[in-house]
Coordinates of C-alpha atoms and ligand atoms in Angstrom, one line a residue:
X309 CA -72.0 -1.3 20.0
X310 CA -69.4 -3.1 17.9
X311 CA -69.9 -5.1 14.7
X312 CA -68.9 -8.8 14.7
X313 CA -67.4 -9.5 11.3
X314 CA -69.0 -12.8 10.2
X315 CA -66.4 -14.8 8.3
X316 CA -68.7 -17.8 8.0
X317 CA -71.3 -15.7 6.1
X318 CA -68.8 -13.9 3.9
X319 CA -66.9 -17.0 3.0
X320 CA -70.2 -18.7 2.1
X321 CA -71.1 -15.7 -0.1
X322 CA -67.7 -16.0 -1.9
X323 CA -68.1 -19.8 -2.4
X324 CA -71.6 -19.2 -3.9
X325 CA -70.3 -16.6 -6.3
X326 CA -67.5 -18.9 -7.3
X327 CA -69.9 -21.9 -7.8
X328 CA -71.8 -19.8 -10.3
X329 CA -68.7 -18.7 -12.1
X330 CA -67.3 -22.2 -12.2
X331 CA -70.6 -23.5 -13.6
X332 CA -70.5 -20.8 -16.3
X333 CA -66.9 -21.7 -17.2
X334 CA -67.8 -25.4 -17.3
X335 CA -70.4 -24.6 -20.0
X336 CA -67.6 -23.0 -22.0
X337 CA -65.6 -26.3 -21.6
X338 CA -63.2 -24.7 -19.0
X339 CA -62.6 -26.8 -15.9
X340 CA -60.0 -26.7 -13.1
X341 CA -58.3 -29.4 -11.2
X342 CA -56.5 -28.8 -7.9
X343 CA -53.9 -31.4 -6.8
X344 CA -53.5 -31.5 -3.0
X345 CA -50.5 -33.3 -1.5
X346 CA -50.4 -34.5 2.1
X347 CA -47.4 -36.2 3.6
X348 CA -48.0 -38.2 6.8
X349 CA -51.2 -38.5 8.9
X350 CA -51.2 -35.3 11.0
X351 CA -54.8 -35.2 12.2
X352 CA -55.1 -31.4 11.8
X353 CA -53.7 -31.6 8.3
X354 CA -56.2 -34.3 7.4
X355 CA -59.0 -32.0 8.6
X356 CA -57.6 -29.2 6.4
X357 CA -57.2 -31.4 3.4
X358 CA -60.8 -32.7 3.8
X359 CA -62.1 -29.1 4.1
X360 CA -60.3 -28.2 0.8
X361 CA -61.7 -31.3 -0.9
X362 CA -65.3 -30.5 0.2
X363 CA -64.9 -26.9 -0.8
X364 CA -63.8 -28.0 -4.3
X365 CA -66.8 -30.3 -4.6
X366 CA -69.1 -27.5 -3.5
X367 CA -67.7 -24.9 -5.9
X368 CA -67.5 -27.4 -8.7
X369 CA -63.9 -28.0 -9.3
X370 CA -62.0 -31.3 -9.4
X371 CA -59.7 -32.2 -6.6
X372 CA -57.0 -34.9 -6.6
X373 CA -55.6 -35.8 -3.2
X374 CA -52.1 -37.4 -3.2
X375 CA -51.7 -39.0 0.2
X376 CA -48.0 -40.0 0.9
X377 CA -46.5 -41.8 3.8
X378 CA -44.7 -40.0 6.6
X379 CA -41.3 -41.4 5.5
X380 CA -41.7 -40.2 1.9
X381 CA -38.3 -38.8 0.8
X382 CA -37.8 -35.2 -0.4
X383 CA -36.7 -36.5 -3.8
X384 CA -40.0 -38.5 -4.1
X385 CA -42.0 -35.5 -3.2
X386 CA -40.1 -33.3 -5.7
X387 CA -40.6 -35.9 -8.4
X388 CA -44.4 -35.9 -7.8
X389 CA -44.5 -32.1 -8.0
X390 CA -42.4 -32.2 -11.2
X391 CA -45.0 -34.6 -12.7
X392 CA -47.9 -32.4 -11.6
X393 CA -46.1 -29.3 -13.0
X394 CA -46.0 -31.0 -16.4
X395 CA -49.5 -32.4 -16.3
X396 CA -51.8 -30.1 -18.4
X397 CA -54.9 -31.4 -16.6
X398 CA -53.7 -30.0 -13.3
X399 CA -54.3 -26.3 -12.8
X400 CA -53.2 -25.9 -9.2
X401 CA -50.9 -27.6 -6.8
X402 CA -51.0 -27.3 -3.1
X403 CA -48.7 -29.0 -0.5
X404 CA -50.4 -29.2 2.9
X405 CA -48.1 -27.9 5.6
X406 CA -46.4 -28.7 8.0
X407 CA -44.2 -31.3 6.2
X408 CA -42.3 -33.9 8.2
X409 CA -39.0 -32.6 9.6
X410 CA -36.7 -34.5 7.2
X411 CA -38.2 -32.5 4.3
X412 CA -37.1 -28.9 3.5
X413 CA -40.5 -27.1 3.1
X414 CA -39.0 -24.1 1.3
X415 CA -37.4 -26.3 -1.3
X416 CA -40.7 -28.1 -1.9
X417 CA -42.8 -24.9 -2.2
X418 CA -40.3 -23.4 -4.6
X419 CA -40.5 -26.5 -6.8
X420 CA -44.2 -25.8 -7.5
X421 CA -44.6 -23.9 -10.8
X422 CA -45.6 -20.3 -10.1
X423 CA -48.4 -20.7 -12.6
X424 CA -49.9 -23.5 -10.4
X425 CA -49.1 -22.1 -7.0
X426 CA -52.6 -21.5 -5.8
X427 CA -51.4 -20.9 -2.2
X428 CA -49.4 -17.9 -3.4
X429 CA -46.3 -18.9 -1.5
X430 CA -43.8 -19.0 -4.4
X431 CA -41.3 -16.1 -4.4
X432 CA -42.4 -15.2 -8.0
X433 CA -46.0 -14.7 -6.8
X434 CA -44.9 -12.9 -3.7
X435 CA -42.8 -10.6 -5.8
X436 CA -45.5 -10.0 -8.4
X437 CA -48.0 -9.0 -5.7
X438 CA -45.4 -6.7 -4.1
X439 CA -44.9 -4.8 -7.4
X440 CA -48.5 -4.8 -8.4
X441 CA -48.3 -7.4 -11.2
X442 CA -50.9 -10.2 -11.5
X443 CA -50.0 -13.2 -9.4
X444 CA -51.6 -15.7 -6.9
X445 CA -52.2 -13.9 -3.6
X446 CA -51.6 -15.8 -0.3
X447 CA -55.1 -16.9 0.8
X448 CA -55.3 -15.9 4.5
X449 CA -54.3 -12.2 3.9
X450 CA -56.5 -12.1 0.8
X451 CA -59.3 -13.3 3.0
X452 CA -58.7 -10.5 5.5
X453 CA -59.1 -7.9 2.7
X454 CA -62.4 -9.4 1.6
X455 CA -63.6 -9.4 5.2
X456 CA -62.9 -5.7 5.4
X457 CA -64.3 -4.8 2.0
X458 CA -67.5 -6.9 2.3
X459 CA -68.1 -5.4 5.8
X460 CA -68.0 -1.9 4.4
X461 CA -64.8 -1.0 6.1
X462 CA -62.6 1.4 4.1
X463 CA -58.9 0.8 4.1
X464 CA -57.7 3.8 2.0
X465 CA -55.9 6.4 4.1
X466 CA -56.3 4.4 7.3
X467 CA -53.5 3.7 9.8
X468 CA -53.1 -0.1 9.4
X469 CA -50.9 -2.0 11.9
X470 CA -50.0 -5.6 11.2
X471 CA -48.7 -7.5 14.3
X472 CA -46.5 -10.3 12.9
X473 CA -44.2 -10.5 9.9
X474 CA -44.4 -14.2 8.8
X475 CA -44.0 -15.0 5.1
X476 CA -47.5 -16.5 4.9
X477 CA -49.5 -13.9 6.8
X478 CA -47.8 -10.8 8.1
X479 CA -45.7 -9.7 5.1
X480 CA -48.3 -10.4 2.4
X481 CA -50.9 -8.8 4.7
X482 CA -48.9 -5.6 4.8
X483 CA -48.4 -5.6 1.0
X484 CA -52.2 -6.0 0.4
X485 CA -53.1 -3.2 2.8
X486 CA -50.6 -1.0 1.1
X487 CA -52.1 -1.9 -2.3
X488 CA -55.5 -0.8 -0.9
X489 CA -53.9 2.6 0.0
X490 CA -53.6 2.0 3.8
X491 CA -50.7 3.5 5.7
X492 CA -49.0 0.4 7.0
X493 CA -46.8 -0.4 9.9
X494 CA -45.5 -3.9 10.6
X495 CA -44.6 -5.0 14.1
X496 CA -42.6 -8.1 15.2
X497 CA -40.8 -9.5 18.2
X498 CA -38.1 -6.8 18.2
X499 CA -40.5 -3.9 17.9
X500 CA -40.1 -1.4 20.7
X501 CA -43.1 0.2 22.4
X502 CA -45.4 -2.2 20.8
X503 CA -48.6 -1.0 22.5
X504 CA -47.9 2.6 21.5
X505 CA -47.8 1.5 17.9
X506 CA -50.8 -0.8 17.9
X507 CA -52.8 1.9 19.7
X508 CA -52.3 4.1 16.6
X509 CA -54.1 1.6 14.4
X510 CA -57.5 2.3 12.8
X511 CA -57.2 -1.3 11.5
X512 CA -55.2 -3.7 13.6
X513 CA -54.4 -7.1 12.0
X514 CA -53.1 -9.6 14.6
X515 CA -51.0 -12.6 13.5
X516 CA -48.7 -13.0 16.4
X517 CA -49.3 -16.8 17.0
X518 CA -49.8 -16.4 20.8
X519 CA -53.2 -17.1 22.4
X520 CA -55.1 -14.0 23.7
X521 CA -51.9 -11.9 23.3
X522 CA -53.7 -8.6 22.4
X523 CA -55.7 -7.2 25.3
X524 CA -57.7 -4.0 25.5
X525 CA -54.6 -1.8 26.3
X526 CA -53.2 -2.6 22.7
X527 CA -56.2 -1.1 21.0
X528 CA -57.4 2.4 20.2
X529 CA -61.1 3.1 21.0
X530 CA -63.2 2.4 17.9
X531 CA -60.5 0.5 16.0
X532 CA -61.2 -2.4 13.7
X533 CA -59.5 -5.6 15.0
X534 CA -58.8 -8.6 12.8
X535 CA -57.7 -11.7 14.6
X536 CA -55.8 -14.2 12.4
X537 CA -54.6 -16.4 15.2
X538 CA -56.1 -19.8 15.9
X539 CA -55.3 -21.9 19.0
X540 CA -57.0 -24.8 20.8
X541 CA -56.9 -24.7 24.6
X542 CA -56.8 -27.5 27.1
X543 CA -60.7 -27.8 27.0
X544 CA -60.5 -28.2 23.2
X545 CA -62.0 -24.7 22.7
X546 CA -60.7 -22.4 20.0
X547 CA -59.4 -18.9 20.7
X548 CA -57.4 -16.4 18.7
X549 CA -54.4 -14.1 19.2
X550 CA -56.8 -11.5 20.6
X551 CA -58.5 -11.6 24.0
X552 CA -62.0 -11.1 22.4
X553 CA -64.0 -10.5 25.6
X554 CA -61.8 -7.6 26.9
X555 CA -61.0 -6.1 23.4
X556 CA -64.4 -6.3 21.6
X557 CA -66.2 -3.5 23.6
X558 CA -63.4 -1.1 22.6
X559 CA -63.7 -1.8 18.9
X560 CA -66.0 -0.6 16.1
X561 CA -65.7 -4.1 14.5
X562 CA -63.9 -7.3 15.3
X563 CA -63.5 -10.9 14.0
X564 CA -64.4 -13.7 16.3
X565 CA -62.5 -17.0 16.6
X566 CA -63.8 -19.3 15.4
X567 CA -65.9 -17.9 12.6
X568 CA -63.8 -14.9 11.5
X569 CA -60.6 -15.2 9.4
X570 CA -60.5 -19.0 9.5
X571 CA -63.3 -19.8 7.0
X572 CA -61.9 -17.2 4.6
X573 CA -58.6 -19.1 3.8
X574 CA -60.3 -22.0 2.0
X575 CA -62.7 -19.6 0.3
X576 CA -59.8 -17.6 -1.1
X577 CA -58.1 -20.8 -2.2
X578 CA -61.2 -21.5 -4.2
X579 CA -61.0 -17.9 -5.5
X580 CA -57.5 -18.5 -6.7
X581 CA -58.6 -21.7 -8.4
X582 CA -61.6 -20.3 -10.2
X583 CA -60.5 -16.7 -10.9
X584 CA -56.9 -17.6 -11.6
X585 CA -54.1 -15.2 -11.1
X586 CA -55.4 -11.9 -9.8
X587 CA -54.1 -8.8 -8.2
Ligands
LIG550 P1 -45.5 -17.1 13.0 O1 -44.8 -17.6 11.8 O2 -45.2 -17.8 14.3 O3 -45.2 -15.5 13.1 C1 -45.5 -14.8 14.3 C2 -45.1 -13.4 14.2 O4 -45.4 -12.7 15.4 C3 -43.6 -13.3 13.9 O5 -43.3 -12.3 12.9 C4 -43.0 -12.8 15.3 O6 -41.9 -11.9 15.2 C5 -44.2 -12.1 15.9 N1 -44.2 -12.1 17.3 C6 -44.0 -13.2 18.1 N2 -44.0 -12.8 19.4 C7 -44.2 -11.5 19.4 C8 -44.2 -10.5 20.5 N3 -44.1 -10.9 21.7 N4 -44.3 -9.2 20.1 C9 -44.4 -8.8 18.8 N5 -44.4 -9.7 17.8 C10 -44.2 -11.0 18.1 O7 -47.1 -17.2 12.8 P2 -48.0 -17.1 11.5 O8 -47.8 -18.3 10.7 O9 -47.9 -15.8 10.9 O10 -49.5 -17.3 12.2 C11 -49.9 -16.4 13.1 C12 -51.2 -16.9 13.7 O11 -52.2 -17.1 12.7 C13 -51.1 -18.3 14.3 O12 -52.0 -18.4 15.5 C14 -51.6 -19.2 13.3 O13 -52.1 -20.4 13.8 C15 -52.7 -18.4 12.6 N6 -53.0 -18.7 11.2 C16 -54.3 -18.8 10.9 C17 -54.6 -19.0 9.6 C18 -56.1 -19.0 9.2 O14 -56.4 -19.6 8.2 N7 -56.9 -18.4 10.0 C19 -53.6 -19.1 8.6 C20 -52.3 -19.0 8.9 C21 -52.0 -18.8 10.3 P3 -40.5 -12.3 14.6 O15 -40.6 -12.4 13.1 O16 -39.6 -11.3 15.1 O17 -40.2 -13.7 15.2

């Protein structure tokens, strides 16, 4: 029988721990304010921004939401980030992605001061994490590490395969597994003999961005499978990058979608806000 890794429960545990920590810090006069910038009215982005606002309220940190119109220029956005960088009341700045097409997302993300980059996307933070220095860690991969640790799954010495090499999931995921002393292989769209490699994994993290891409023939018997993917099908039901029903019986532990990695991302954003820069 396989274990279902419960991201809802683990993310709630983390939020509760952070709530206590934030309350203790408040008593010492230390508070934190997160600035969240949303450009346009993309409904999914609005849901994410609201989730972040609610999480801040639960944990006990301030949130300021800057709602800007779809036609906001890149210069206006950079100006706002510049002001927030200078504002000593603001501890963290987050720009909700995706941005409208006329805005260069990379330029915007790089304008955020690395000291306030709670999403961990700035090259300075990415670099710091890679070389083992303190820095904000990208929230989704940090959440995967917490899911593994808090489910009693050891990473050290394990064959870890990451399927996907995006800057926000695959690459930082590989760095974090390496930091935990896993033996890490990263696969991508040019990888040859993909199934041969994924079948070597003791821990397989899937961030391929394709619904139900990973089927049972990609997975070694007894492996741990972490599904980062999130997709909504025609019936408005959520599914991941892993075909859960066919894969789960071959695993020792697996994350469901929804209720696996998804809830961890906001919990780790709260972690970055309360605990600050961490390795
Ligand atoms: P992405 O930027 O589209 O990256 C997908 C990666 O998969 C790329 O590295 C790509 O390779 C690789 N890939 C695509 N097709 C492949 C194939 N046939 N064989 C092998 N590799 C292939 O996606 P992402 O931003 O990392 O996100 C991945 C998934 O996670 C998405 O479903 C996304 O919605 C979800 N997500 C969830 C959360 C959360 O909070 N739960 C957060 C972020 C993302 P190349 O580099 O060669 O193109």
